[in-house]
PDB file of C-alpha atoms in Angstrom:
ATOM      1  CA  UNK A   1      14.422  35.823  -5.377  1.00 77.00           C
ATOM      2  CA  UNK A   2      17.852  36.189  -6.996  1.00 79.00           C
ATOM      3  CA  UNK A   3      19.400  34.202  -4.124  1.00 81.00           C
ATOM      4  CA  UNK A   4      16.871  31.391  -4.624  1.00 79.00           C
ATOM      5  CA  UNK A   5      17.502  31.276  -8.356  1.00 78.00           C
ATOM      6  CA  UNK A   6      21.287  31.105  -7.857  1.00 79.00           C
ATOM      7  CA  UNK A   7      20.924  28.441  -5.177  1.00 80.00           C
ATOM      8  CA  UNK A   8      18.824  26.198  -7.408  1.00 78.00           C
ATOM      9  CA  UNK A   9      21.573  26.261 -10.042  1.00 77.00           C
ATOM     10  CA  UNK A  10      24.004  24.623  -7.581  1.00 80.00           C
ATOM     11  CA  UNK A  11      21.461  22.194  -6.078  1.00 78.00           C
ATOM     12  CA  UNK A  12      18.226  21.426  -7.901  1.00 75.00           C
ATOM     13  CA  UNK A  13      17.083  18.918  -5.246  1.00 77.00           C
ATOM     14  CA  UNK A  14      17.110  21.157  -2.184  1.00 79.00           C
ATOM     15  CA  UNK A  15      13.901  21.145  -0.147  1.00 81.00           C
ATOM     16  CA  UNK A  16      11.965  24.353   0.499  1.00 82.00           C
ATOM     17  CA  UNK A  17      12.479  24.010   4.259  1.00 84.00           C
ATOM     18  CA  UNK A  18      16.230  23.610   3.848  1.00 84.00           C
ATOM     19  CA  UNK A  19      16.303  26.578   1.488  1.00 83.00           C
ATOM     20  CA  UNK A  20      14.482  28.624   4.128  1.00 85.00           C
ATOM     21  CA  UNK A  21      16.943  27.467   6.823  1.00 87.00           C
ATOM     22  CA  UNK A  22      19.971  28.348   4.683  1.00 85.00           C
ATOM     23  CA  UNK A  23      18.638  31.842   4.004  1.00 84.00           C
ATOM     24  CA  UNK A  24      18.132  32.343   7.729  1.00 85.00           C
ATOM     25  CA  UNK A  25      21.641  31.003   8.478  1.00 83.00           C
ATOM     26  CA  UNK A  26      23.123  33.436   5.945  1.00 83.00           C
ATOM     27  CA  UNK A  27      21.655  36.350   7.895  1.00 84.00           C
ATOM     28  CA  UNK A  28      18.677  37.034   5.649  1.00 86.00           C
ATOM     29  CA  UNK A  29      15.111  37.508   6.775  1.00 86.00           C
ATOM     30  CA  UNK A  30      13.424  34.875   4.591  1.00 84.00           C
ATOM     31  CA  UNK A  31       9.692  34.767   3.979  1.00 83.00           C
ATOM     32  CA  UNK A  32       7.625  31.717   4.895  1.00 88.00           C
ATOM     33  CA  UNK A  33       8.064  28.430   3.068  1.00 84.00           C
ATOM     34  CA  UNK A  34       4.720  28.939   1.308  1.00 87.00           C
ATOM     35  CA  UNK A  35       5.870  32.369   0.077  1.00 87.00           C
ATOM     36  CA  UNK A  36       9.098  30.824  -1.248  1.00 84.00           C
ATOM     37  CA  UNK A  37       6.917  28.304  -3.076  1.00 85.00           C
ATOM     38  CA  UNK A  38       4.924  31.171  -4.617  1.00 86.00           C
ATOM     39  CA  UNK A  39       8.157  32.916  -5.636  1.00 80.00           C
ATOM     40  CA  UNK A  40       9.290  29.777  -7.444  1.00 82.00           C
ATOM     41  CA  UNK A  41       6.010  29.801  -9.372  1.00 82.00           C
ATOM     42  CA  UNK A  42       6.658  33.450 -10.341  1.00 82.00           C
ATOM     43  CA  UNK A  43      10.156  32.512 -11.498  1.00 78.00           C
ATOM     44  CA  UNK A  44       8.680  29.782 -13.681  1.00 80.00           C
ATOM     45  CA  UNK A  45      10.317  27.022 -11.641  1.00 78.00           C
ATOM     46  CA  UNK A  46       8.190  23.924 -11.247  1.00 77.00           C
ATOM     47  CA  UNK A  47       8.706  21.978  -8.023  1.00 74.00           C
ATOM     48  CA  UNK A  48       7.381  18.866  -6.314  1.00 76.00           C
ATOM     49  CA  UNK A  49       8.572  16.424  -3.651  1.00 75.00           C
ATOM     50  CA  UNK A  50      11.050  13.936  -5.093  1.00 74.00           C
ATOM     51  CA  UNK A  51       9.577  10.433  -5.091  1.00 76.00           C
ATOM     52  CA  UNK A  52      12.083   7.662  -4.326  1.00 75.00           C
ATOM     53  CA  UNK A  53      12.218   4.682  -6.646  1.00 74.00           C
ATOM     54  CA  UNK A  54      14.184   1.435  -6.589  1.00 74.00           C
ATOM     55  CA  UNK A  55      17.665   1.476  -8.051  1.00 80.00           C
ATOM     56  CA  UNK A  56      17.797  -0.743 -11.129  1.00 83.00           C
ATOM     57  CA  UNK A  57      20.922  -2.018 -12.819  1.00 87.00           C
ATOM     58  CA  UNK A  58      21.082  -2.791 -16.533  1.00 89.00           C
ATOM     59  CA  UNK A  59      20.261  -6.486 -16.024  1.00 90.00           C
ATOM     60  CA  UNK A  60      17.147  -5.701 -13.964  1.00 87.00           C
ATOM     61  CA  UNK A  61      15.970  -3.149 -16.525  1.00 88.00           C
ATOM     62  CA  UNK A  62      16.359  -5.697 -19.326  1.00 91.00           C
ATOM     63  CA  UNK A  63      14.347  -8.267 -17.349  1.00 88.00           C
ATOM     64  CA  UNK A  64      11.511  -5.732 -17.038  1.00 88.00           C
ATOM     65  CA  UNK A  65      11.571  -5.147 -20.792  1.00 91.00           C
ATOM     66  CA  UNK A  66      11.618  -8.887 -21.471  1.00 92.00           C
ATOM     67  CA  UNK A  67       8.641  -9.398 -19.122  1.00 90.00           C
ATOM     68  CA  UNK A  68       6.615  -6.717 -20.920  1.00 91.00           C
ATOM     69  CA  UNK A  69       7.433  -8.141 -24.360  1.00 93.00           C
ATOM     70  CA  UNK A  70       6.523 -11.636 -23.174  1.00 92.00           C
ATOM     71  CA  UNK A  71       3.123 -10.543 -21.834  1.00 92.00           C
ATOM     72  CA  UNK A  72       2.046  -7.659 -24.069  1.00 91.00           C
ATOM     73  CA  UNK A  73       0.052  -9.912 -26.412  1.00 93.00           C
ATOM     74  CA  UNK A  74      -1.504 -12.149 -23.769  1.00 93.00           C
ATOM     75  CA  UNK A  75      -5.202 -12.645 -24.419  1.00 94.00           C
ATOM     76  CA  UNK A  76      -8.131 -12.015 -22.129  1.00 93.00           C
ATOM     77  CA  UNK A  77      -8.412 -15.790 -21.772  1.00 93.00           C
ATOM     78  CA  UNK A  78      -4.903 -15.885 -20.269  1.00 94.00           C
ATOM     79  CA  UNK A  79      -5.643 -13.174 -17.705  1.00 94.00           C
ATOM     80  CA  UNK A  80      -8.950 -14.867 -16.823  1.00 93.00           C
ATOM     81  CA  UNK A  81      -6.856 -17.803 -15.567  1.00 92.00           C
ATOM     82  CA  UNK A  82      -4.840 -15.572 -13.229  1.00 94.00           C
ATOM     83  CA  UNK A  83      -5.672 -15.516  -9.531  1.00 96.00           C
ATOM     84  CA  UNK A  84      -4.298 -12.370  -7.900  1.00 95.00           C
ATOM     85  CA  UNK A  85      -3.349 -12.682  -4.243  1.00 95.00           C
ATOM     86  CA  UNK A  86      -1.563 -10.780  -1.498  1.00 94.00           C
ATOM     87  CA  UNK A  87      -1.509  -9.949   2.204  1.00 94.00           C
ATOM     88  CA  UNK A  88      -2.492  -6.570   3.602  1.00 93.00           C
ATOM     89  CA  UNK A  89      -2.400  -5.159   7.154  1.00 90.00           C
ATOM     90  CA  UNK A  90      -5.432  -3.599   8.830  1.00 89.00           C
ATOM     91  CA  UNK A  91      -5.052  -1.776  12.144  1.00 80.00           C
ATOM     92  CA  UNK A  92      -7.679  -0.486  14.525  1.00 73.00           C
ATOM     93  CA  UNK A  93      -6.469   3.127  14.254  1.00 67.00           C
ATOM     94  CA  UNK A  94      -6.254   3.108  10.483  1.00 60.00           C
ATOM     95  CA  UNK A  95      -9.925   3.902  10.021  1.00 57.00           C
ATOM     96  CA  UNK A  96     -10.182   6.869  12.381  1.00 55.00           C
ATOM     97  CA  UNK A  97     -11.093   9.700  10.000  1.00 52.00           C
ATOM     98  CA  UNK A  98      -9.375  13.057   9.907  1.00 53.00           C
ATOM     99  CA  UNK A  99     -12.035  15.301  11.385  1.00 55.00           C
ATOM    100  CA  UNK A 100     -12.439  19.033  11.944  1.00 59.00           C
ATOM    101  CA  UNK A 101     -13.628  20.432  15.237  1.00 65.00           C
ATOM    102  CA  UNK A 102     -15.732  23.609  15.231  1.00 68.00           C
ATOM    103  CA  UNK A 103     -16.054  26.017  18.142  1.00 63.00           C
ATOM    104  CA  UNK A 104     -16.952  29.605  19.029  1.00 70.00           C
ATOM    105  CA  UNK A 105     -13.792  31.700  18.579  1.00 74.00           C
ATOM    106  CA  UNK A 106     -14.578  33.387  21.898  1.00 77.00           C
ATOM    107  CA  UNK A 107     -14.718  30.087  23.795  1.00 74.00           C
ATOM    108  CA  UNK A 108     -12.123  29.358  26.470  1.00 78.00           C
ATOM    109  CA  UNK A 109      -9.198  26.992  25.842  1.00 78.00           C
ATOM    110  CA  UNK A 110     -10.827  24.043  27.613  1.00 76.00           C
ATOM    111  CA  UNK A 111     -13.800  24.116  25.250  1.00 72.00           C
ATOM    112  CA  UNK A 112     -11.508  24.458  22.239  1.00 70.00           C
ATOM    113  CA  UNK A 113      -9.509  21.399  23.311  1.00 72.00           C
ATOM    114  CA  UNK A 114     -12.695  19.386  23.789  1.00 70.00           C
ATOM    115  CA  UNK A 115     -13.883  20.297  20.300  1.00 67.00           C
ATOM    116  CA  UNK A 116     -10.554  19.673  18.565  1.00 68.00           C
ATOM    117  CA  UNK A 117      -9.324  16.451  20.173  1.00 67.00           C
ATOM    118  CA  UNK A 118     -10.504  12.874  20.467  1.00 62.00           C
ATOM    119  CA  UNK A 119      -9.218   9.693  22.155  1.00 62.00           C
ATOM    120  CA  UNK A 120      -6.821   7.541  20.185  1.00 63.00           C
ATOM    121  CA  UNK A 121      -5.283   4.205  21.060  1.00 61.00           C
ATOM    122  CA  UNK A 122      -1.538   4.672  21.555  1.00 65.00           C
ATOM    123  CA  UNK A 123      -0.568   1.174  20.459  1.00 65.00           C
ATOM    124  CA  UNK A 124      -3.255  -0.028  18.037  1.00 66.00           C
ATOM    125  CA  UNK A 125      -3.768  -3.700  17.359  1.00 77.00           C
ATOM    126  CA  UNK A 126      -3.522  -4.924  13.801  1.00 81.00           C
ATOM    127  CA  UNK A 127      -4.398  -7.948  11.739  1.00 88.00           C
ATOM    128  CA  UNK A 128      -2.743  -9.290   8.610  1.00 92.00           C
ATOM    129  CA  UNK A 129      -5.198 -10.526   6.016  1.00 95.00           C
ATOM    130  CA  UNK A 130      -4.626 -12.706   2.938  1.00 96.00           C
ATOM    131  CA  UNK A 131      -7.087 -12.656   0.075  1.00 96.00           C
ATOM    132  CA  UNK A 132      -7.355 -13.449  -3.612  1.00 96.00           C
ATOM    133  CA  UNK A 133      -9.592 -12.742  -6.578  1.00 96.00           C
ATOM    134  CA  UNK A 134      -9.918 -13.567 -10.258  1.00 95.00           C
ATOM    135  CA  UNK A 135     -12.346 -12.948 -13.116  1.00 93.00           C
ATOM    136  CA  UNK A 136     -14.858 -15.235 -11.353  1.00 92.00           C
ATOM    137  CA  UNK A 137     -14.963 -13.138  -8.176  1.00 94.00           C
ATOM    138  CA  UNK A 138     -13.280 -12.925  -4.782  1.00 95.00           C
ATOM    139  CA  UNK A 139     -11.826 -15.895  -2.963  1.00 96.00           C
ATOM    140  CA  UNK A 140     -11.538 -16.773   0.703  1.00 96.00           C
ATOM    141  CA  UNK A 141      -9.935 -14.595   3.366  1.00 96.00           C
ATOM    142  CA  UNK A 142      -7.403 -15.651   5.963  1.00 96.00           C
ATOM    143  CA  UNK A 143      -6.426 -13.756   9.099  1.00 94.00           C
ATOM    144  CA  UNK A 144      -2.925 -14.243  10.489  1.00 89.00           C
ATOM    145  CA  UNK A 145      -2.243 -14.161  14.207  1.00 76.00           C
ATOM    146  CA  UNK A 146       1.523 -14.053  13.660  1.00 72.00           C
ATOM    147  CA  UNK A 147       4.083 -13.025  11.058  1.00 81.00           C
ATOM    148  CA  UNK A 148       3.758 -14.624   7.639  1.00 89.00           C
ATOM    149  CA  UNK A 149       6.551 -17.164   7.148  1.00 92.00           C
ATOM    150  CA  UNK A 150       6.990 -20.035   4.699  1.00 93.00           C
ATOM    151  CA  UNK A 151       4.927 -22.468   6.789  1.00 94.00           C
ATOM    152  CA  UNK A 152       2.074 -19.978   7.159  1.00 93.00           C
ATOM    153  CA  UNK A 153       2.120 -19.280   3.427  1.00 95.00           C
ATOM    154  CA  UNK A 154       2.001 -22.977   2.577  1.00 95.00           C
ATOM    155  CA  UNK A 155      -0.964 -23.331   4.953  1.00 95.00           C
ATOM    156  CA  UNK A 156      -2.631 -20.424   3.142  1.00 96.00           C
ATOM    157  CA  UNK A 157      -2.168 -22.057  -0.257  1.00 96.00           C
ATOM    158  CA  UNK A 158      -3.428 -25.419   0.993  1.00 96.00           C
ATOM    159  CA  UNK A 159      -6.432 -24.297   3.043  1.00 96.00           C
ATOM    160  CA  UNK A 160      -7.480 -20.995   1.430  1.00 96.00           C
ATOM    161  CA  UNK A 161      -6.079 -20.687  -2.112  1.00 96.00           C
ATOM    162  CA  UNK A 162      -6.963 -24.205  -3.287  1.00 95.00           C
ATOM    163  CA  UNK A 163     -10.478 -24.094  -1.716  1.00 95.00           C
ATOM    164  CA  UNK A 164     -10.984 -20.722  -3.421  1.00 96.00           C
ATOM    165  CA  UNK A 165     -10.280 -22.395  -6.770  1.00 94.00           C
ATOM    166  CA  UNK A 166     -12.924 -25.004  -5.963  1.00 94.00           C
ATOM    167  CA  UNK A 167     -15.355 -22.182  -5.226  1.00 93.00           C
ATOM    168  CA  UNK A 168     -14.460 -20.693  -8.627  1.00 91.00           C
ATOM    169  CA  UNK A 169     -14.888 -24.180 -10.171  1.00 90.00           C
ATOM    170  CA  UNK A 170     -11.446 -23.943 -11.796  1.00 88.00           C
ATOM    171  CA  UNK A 171      -8.910 -26.830 -11.687  1.00 89.00           C
ATOM    172  CA  UNK A 172      -5.678 -25.915  -9.887  1.00 88.00           C
ATOM    173  CA  UNK A 173      -3.467 -26.862 -12.829  1.00 88.00           C
ATOM    174  CA  UNK A 174      -5.344 -24.438 -15.099  1.00 90.00           C
ATOM    175  CA  UNK A 175      -4.814 -21.403 -12.827  1.00 93.00           C
ATOM    176  CA  UNK A 176      -1.875 -19.034 -12.596  1.00 94.00           C
ATOM    177  CA  UNK A 177      -1.183 -17.671  -9.128  1.00 95.00           C
ATOM    178  CA  UNK A 178      -0.054 -14.040  -9.089  1.00 93.00           C
ATOM    179  CA  UNK A 179       1.790 -13.031  -5.913  1.00 92.00           C
ATOM    180  CA  UNK A 180       4.783 -10.853  -5.082  1.00 89.00           C
ATOM    181  CA  UNK A 181       8.258 -12.077  -4.192  1.00 87.00           C
ATOM    182  CA  UNK A 182       7.951 -11.635  -0.451  1.00 89.00           C
ATOM    183  CA  UNK A 183      10.400 -13.900   1.429  1.00 91.00           C
ATOM    184  CA  UNK A 184       7.613 -16.242   2.538  1.00 92.00           C
ATOM    185  CA  UNK A 185       6.365 -16.603  -1.057  1.00 93.00           C
ATOM    186  CA  UNK A 186       9.828 -16.991  -2.554  1.00 91.00           C
ATOM    187  CA  UNK A 187      11.217 -19.438   0.012  1.00 94.00           C
ATOM    188  CA  UNK A 188      12.516 -22.872  -0.970  1.00 95.00           C
ATOM    189  CA  UNK A 189       9.764 -24.539   1.085  1.00 96.00           C
ATOM    190  CA  UNK A 190       7.045 -22.572  -0.724  1.00 95.00           C
ATOM    191  CA  UNK A 191       8.576 -23.315  -4.127  1.00 95.00           C
ATOM    192  CA  UNK A 192       8.741 -27.048  -3.364  1.00 96.00           C
ATOM    193  CA  UNK A 193       5.135 -27.042  -2.152  1.00 96.00           C
ATOM    194  CA  UNK A 194       3.892 -25.250  -5.278  1.00 95.00           C
ATOM    195  CA  UNK A 195       5.771 -27.699  -7.513  1.00 94.00           C
ATOM    196  CA  UNK A 196       4.245 -30.680  -5.715  1.00 94.00           C
ATOM    197  CA  UNK A 197       0.750 -29.164  -5.755  1.00 93.00           C
ATOM    198  CA  UNK A 198       0.791 -28.245  -9.487  1.00 93.00           C
ATOM    199  CA  UNK A 199       0.439 -24.543  -8.666  1.00 94.00           C
ATOM    200  CA  UNK A 200       1.659 -22.355 -11.514  1.00 93.00           C
ATOM    201  CA  UNK A 201       2.830 -18.823 -10.764  1.00 93.00           C
ATOM    202  CA  UNK A 202       3.368 -15.730 -12.852  1.00 92.00           C
ATOM    203  CA  UNK A 203       7.107 -15.027 -12.714  1.00 86.00           C
ATOM    204  CA  UNK A 204       7.718 -11.362 -11.970  1.00 85.00           C
ATOM    205  CA  UNK A 205      11.142  -9.851 -12.652  1.00 82.00           C
ATOM    206  CA  UNK A 206      13.067  -8.903  -9.521  1.00 74.00           C
ATOM    207  CA  UNK A 207      12.632  -5.450  -7.985  1.00 74.00           C
ATOM    208  CA  UNK A 208       9.406  -4.927  -9.921  1.00 74.00           C
ATOM    209  CA  UNK A 209       6.801  -2.234  -9.385  1.00 70.00           C
ATOM    210  CA  UNK A 210       3.745  -3.635  -7.622  1.00 70.00           C
ATOM    211  CA  UNK A 211       1.331  -4.047 -10.531  1.00 78.00           C
ATOM    212  CA  UNK A 212      -0.878  -6.615  -8.826  1.00 88.00           C
ATOM    213  CA  UNK A 213      -4.468  -5.333  -9.182  1.00 91.00           C
ATOM    214  CA  UNK A 214      -5.356  -6.744  -5.763  1.00 93.00           C
ATOM    215  CA  UNK A 215      -3.734  -3.579  -4.371  1.00 92.00           C
ATOM    216  CA  UNK A 216      -6.719  -1.706  -5.832  1.00 93.00           C
ATOM    217  CA  UNK A 217      -9.062  -4.188  -4.150  1.00 94.00           C
ATOM    218  CA  UNK A 218      -7.390  -3.608  -0.768  1.00 94.00           C
ATOM    219  CA  UNK A 219      -7.773   0.144  -1.233  1.00 91.00           C
ATOM    220  CA  UNK A 220     -11.486  -0.168  -2.031  1.00 93.00           C
ATOM    221  CA  UNK A 221     -11.991  -2.589   0.858  1.00 94.00           C
ATOM    222  CA  UNK A 222     -10.339  -0.258   3.364  1.00 91.00           C
ATOM    223  CA  UNK A 223     -12.557   2.594   2.174  1.00 88.00           C
ATOM    224  CA  UNK A 224     -15.671   0.448   2.671  1.00 90.00           C
ATOM    225  CA  UNK A 225     -14.471  -0.643   6.115  1.00 90.00           C
ATOM    226  CA  UNK A 226     -13.891   2.990   7.096  1.00 84.00           C
ATOM    227  CA  UNK A 227     -17.477   3.857   6.137  1.00 85.00           C
ATOM    228  CA  UNK A 228     -18.749   1.183   8.533  1.00 86.00           C
ATOM    229  CA  UNK A 229     -16.966   2.633  11.570  1.00 80.00           C
ATOM    230  CA  UNK A 230     -18.510   5.555  13.426  1.00 76.00           C
ATOM    231  CA  UNK A 231     -16.294   8.643  13.811  1.00 67.00           C
ATOM    232  CA  UNK A 232     -14.405   8.511  17.093  1.00 66.00           C
ATOM    233  CA  UNK A 233     -15.278   4.853  17.733  1.00 72.00           C
ATOM    234  CA  UNK A 234     -12.597   2.595  19.187  1.00 75.00           C
ATOM    235  CA  UNK A 235     -13.024  -0.929  17.850  1.00 81.00           C
ATOM    236  CA  UNK A 236     -11.522  -4.273  18.790  1.00 85.00           C
ATOM    237  CA  UNK A 237      -9.602  -6.628  16.516  1.00 88.00           C
ATOM    238  CA  UNK A 238     -12.566  -9.037  16.449  1.00 91.00           C
ATOM    239  CA  UNK A 239     -14.920  -6.238  15.408  1.00 91.00           C
ATOM    240  CA  UNK A 240     -12.484  -5.113  12.695  1.00 90.00           C
ATOM    241  CA  UNK A 241     -12.128  -8.650  11.343  1.00 93.00           C
ATOM    242  CA  UNK A 242     -15.900  -9.081  11.164  1.00 94.00           C
ATOM    243  CA  UNK A 243     -16.317  -5.831   9.235  1.00 93.00           C
ATOM    244  CA  UNK A 244     -13.509  -6.784   6.845  1.00 94.00           C
ATOM    245  CA  UNK A 245     -15.223 -10.108   6.112  1.00 96.00           C
ATOM    246  CA  UNK A 246     -18.643  -8.494   5.681  1.00 95.00           C
ATOM    247  CA  UNK A 247     -17.325  -6.007   3.127  1.00 95.00           C
ATOM    248  CA  UNK A 248     -15.141  -8.535   1.292  1.00 96.00           C
ATOM    249  CA  UNK A 249     -17.939 -11.008   0.632  1.00 91.00           C
TER     250      UNK A 249
END
């Protein structure tokens, strides 16, 4: 324990596994990583995995502050005009649940393997889906059969975003499109199209945290999709797309 305490003074970002490895390298007989974790608790040392975050310079930090000041007093009426949109990937292996297999402890190894394994597609297929929503409800969905580039994004705005606004019965010029600064969204072609189509956007500061509430919608949708798929089932892309649409609408 004394060794651990001294080591943390020189490096307070060392991982538990590396700490274990160093103790072993130094000729000690270290306990397990979980025991080291318990020792840290006894020593009153809190510990958790270090979460990476984007590096921000002073200019980027100031832009974040300015954005918050600019929008902190926006009314509910303003946010009701916002249409939140984004793309999200869905793959056919994503919805295979983490299961437990149960077996008689006296069973032979073959039986144990049968109870604790299941088939899994090595190279799962995936689809990229675009969607949007606002205070009036959810908009239309689009499935991409290739990477999203500027041309694909413009097609999405023309044939899925604008029709969604008609479904909401809201004029395009009154809406504010909320999307991230992905290359396809931020391209010169996309900017020119939006300007010509009277599409307003909410200007996020660069290197921003993803605060778009559609991320919560994607999370809920993926949970609902998972509940529709039987444990151990292997589904096709067409079946996945149908389930996604059923749960979205």
